[in-house]
Amino acid sequence: MTEILQAKDLHKSYKMGKSRLEVLKGLELCVNAGEFVAITGASGSGKSTLLHILGGLDTPDAGYVEFDGGRIDKFGAGQLNRFRNKMVGFVFQFYHLLDELNVLDNVVLPTMASVGSLGWLARRKRARKRAAELLEQFGLGERIKHKPYQLSGGERQRAAIARSLMNEPRLLLADEPTGNLDSETGNGILSVLQSLNRDGQSIVMVTHDERMAERAGRIIRLADGKIV
Amino acid sequence: MYKLKLAIRYFLRRRITSLAVVAVALCVFIVVVVMTVMNGLVTEFRSKNHNFVGDCVISTDSLVGFPYYAEFIAELDKQNFVAATSGAIRSFGLLTQPNAEWNLGVEIMGINAADHIGATGFAKTLHYHALDPENVFIPSYNPTLAGCVVGIDLMPSQRNHSGEYYHNPNPPSYKLIISCFPLTPRGGLAKAGTDLVNTLSFSYSDDTQSGLVKVDGRVIYVSFEYAQKMCGMSGETPRISAIYVKFADGAALDESCDKVRQMWRDFVEANKTRRQAFLLENVSVQSWIENRRSTIGPMEKEQTMLTLLFAMLGIITVFVIFVVFYMIISHKSKDIGILRSIGVPGRGVVELFTWFAVIVGAIGAGIGAAAGCGVLVKANNIEDWLFATFGFQIWDRSIYAIGDIPNKIELHVLAVIILSAIAASVVGALVPSIQAARKRPADALQVNSL
Ligand SMILES: Nc1ncnc2c1ncn2[C@@H]1O[C@H](COP(=O)(O)OP(=O)(O)OP(=O)(O)O)[C@@H](O)[C@H]1O
Ligand SMILES: [Mg+2]
């Protein structure tokens, strides 16, 4: 199996007044292509911090992340933007959809952002078709014109997943995708992720819900800043 | 594409943006209105002064005057860059009426009507002789009388209650008696007894409304010969007080004045051995701006002051806009985090908010400018209405020599104001958006960050 993601000796700490709060203390992690990995740990153990670092949204104090053999800390600004845009898809605990755009526009946003105005005009139709198909697939076919605030939590999370998949990323990073949902809706989201994984999508999911974690291919536990 | 699209959405969906629009609109409105009125007042005032003296003035402050003027005028008239010249007597006198027990100190101005209307804007200030200004000293009710033109504010109450001047259809006929102080070339009072005439009776022929308080309230024009005689300036070596020159179209003011100055220096040099040549030494050659400096200066200072005040207002505007944008964009920190997390470059975020600022600035400036122009166009109607309804007048016409409120909108000034407002908006948006774009996405995503 080929490795898609590798974290080497990650350190991260936050300033807390005079002292420092060490969140990650030499964390090592390896994810293979096509894997579905669940990361669990107590609240405040640094799961979100880790996921942000893996997705290039945050930088570690020491150590590095390798994606497909390339170190993302060595990426230039343009490369890093392309990495965030094309290589990884992020699903946040709190959905993070843009309130001003409707569901469809939220989902096409990653494609829109990756091309210029002319490129967008050329690609617009195809992109909107793909977005509509994704939303259809997640059961939101009827809601594409709605604004995020008109959707339920579960619907928003599915829209967010659709957005993260828009540019067909190599790796899906999901931070507690079921954290704010009741167990039934959460189960639905997990089913979506599982079926994506069956189609070959690599996924790293953070959760503190053991039952959700069990549905992933591999469970990693985070404690005291390290994988245990 | 997402930039413009999101910018428009942000503009449409955020109520706070309407505050930013209103802030921009208000500032543009005020600046447009005040700048236009102030500019108009200054321009009008300058042109009134310009009308009064022509382009260039060769004059002496001495009441004695200077001799040999006819030769110099002849020389001037030969020049290509000179369009017209007018020699004038300026002195002081006493005004009274037959059998009256009052008298009034006035300024006497002796001119040749035909020359003076060529060299200055005198004709435009007349009422009854607006169409035949060369005959201004001929009273229409009796052409055999010696006429005089009276500064309009010297006339007994020729204004209605709102301060507008009015005229009877026909000029009233009344006599004015003017006495002057004839002076010798050395400045002594000329001895009475010889052929001196220092008191003459004139008939009202017209009035002059130059719009200059000191002129309209003090000056009486009579024809050149009478004035010269009354001031003791005729005789063997006739003297004059001033020569007003109008330059040909297209002649540069300062350059032409320099030429006249040089001519005058040469003239003084060539005549320095003649009688009374010392009187030529006190003569100065000035452009109309230099000549009227003391009158225009305070007005221009006021304008500079106002411009400065409005520059400060501009800084406050920029600051207000800055604060509004700072708040909006801080509020959008999460969105910036989201955009960055899906790979939007920092530059893209900045562009997005720049578009947003341009939209807010352009619409705000557009509204402000339109409202400003609307108010200006209707300014005089509004003032009339205020006066009719509340008796309120923005400028008391009994104090200010203003006809209408100036409301000529200068397009380039308007464009500069609008562009400045948009620029201010962009600057206001640039700082917080650059700051936000520099953040790591993970930090920007902290929901409550401000
Ligand atoms: N920007 C920050 N500044 C200071 N401390 C931070 C910051 N972000 C996170 N922390 C701290 O780092 C620790 C780890 O935070 P993190 O969000 O990664 O935890 P988590 O495992 O995702 O928790 P949860 O399960 O509640 O989401 C927490 O103690 C948190 O207070
Ligand atoms: Mg978390």
Coordinates of N, CA, C and O and ligand atoms in Angstrom, one line a residue, chain A residues 47-49 93 175-176 206, ligand 2:
Chain A
K47 N -7.0 17.1 18.9 CA -7.4 16.5 17.6 C -7.6 17.5 16.5 O -7.1 17.3 15.4
S48 N -8.3 18.6 16.8 CA -8.5 19.6 15.8 C -7.2 20.2 15.4 O -6.9 20.4 14.2
T49 N -6.3 20.5 16.4 CA -5.0 21.0 16.1 C -4.3 20.2 15.1 O -3.7 20.6 14.1
Q93 N -16.1 20.8 12.0 CA -17.1 20.5 13.1 C -18.4 21.3 13.0 O -19.5 20.9 13.2
D175 N -13.4 16.9 10.7 CA -13.2 17.2 12.1 C -14.6 17.1 12.8 O -15.5 18.0 12.6
E176 N -14.8 16.0 13.5 CA -16.1 15.7 14.2 C -17.3 16.0 13.3 O -18.1 16.9 13.6
V206 N -11.8 12.9 12.7 CA -11.6 13.1 14.1 C -13.0 13.0 14.8 O -14.0 13.5 14.3
Ligands
MG2 MG -11.9 19.8 18.1

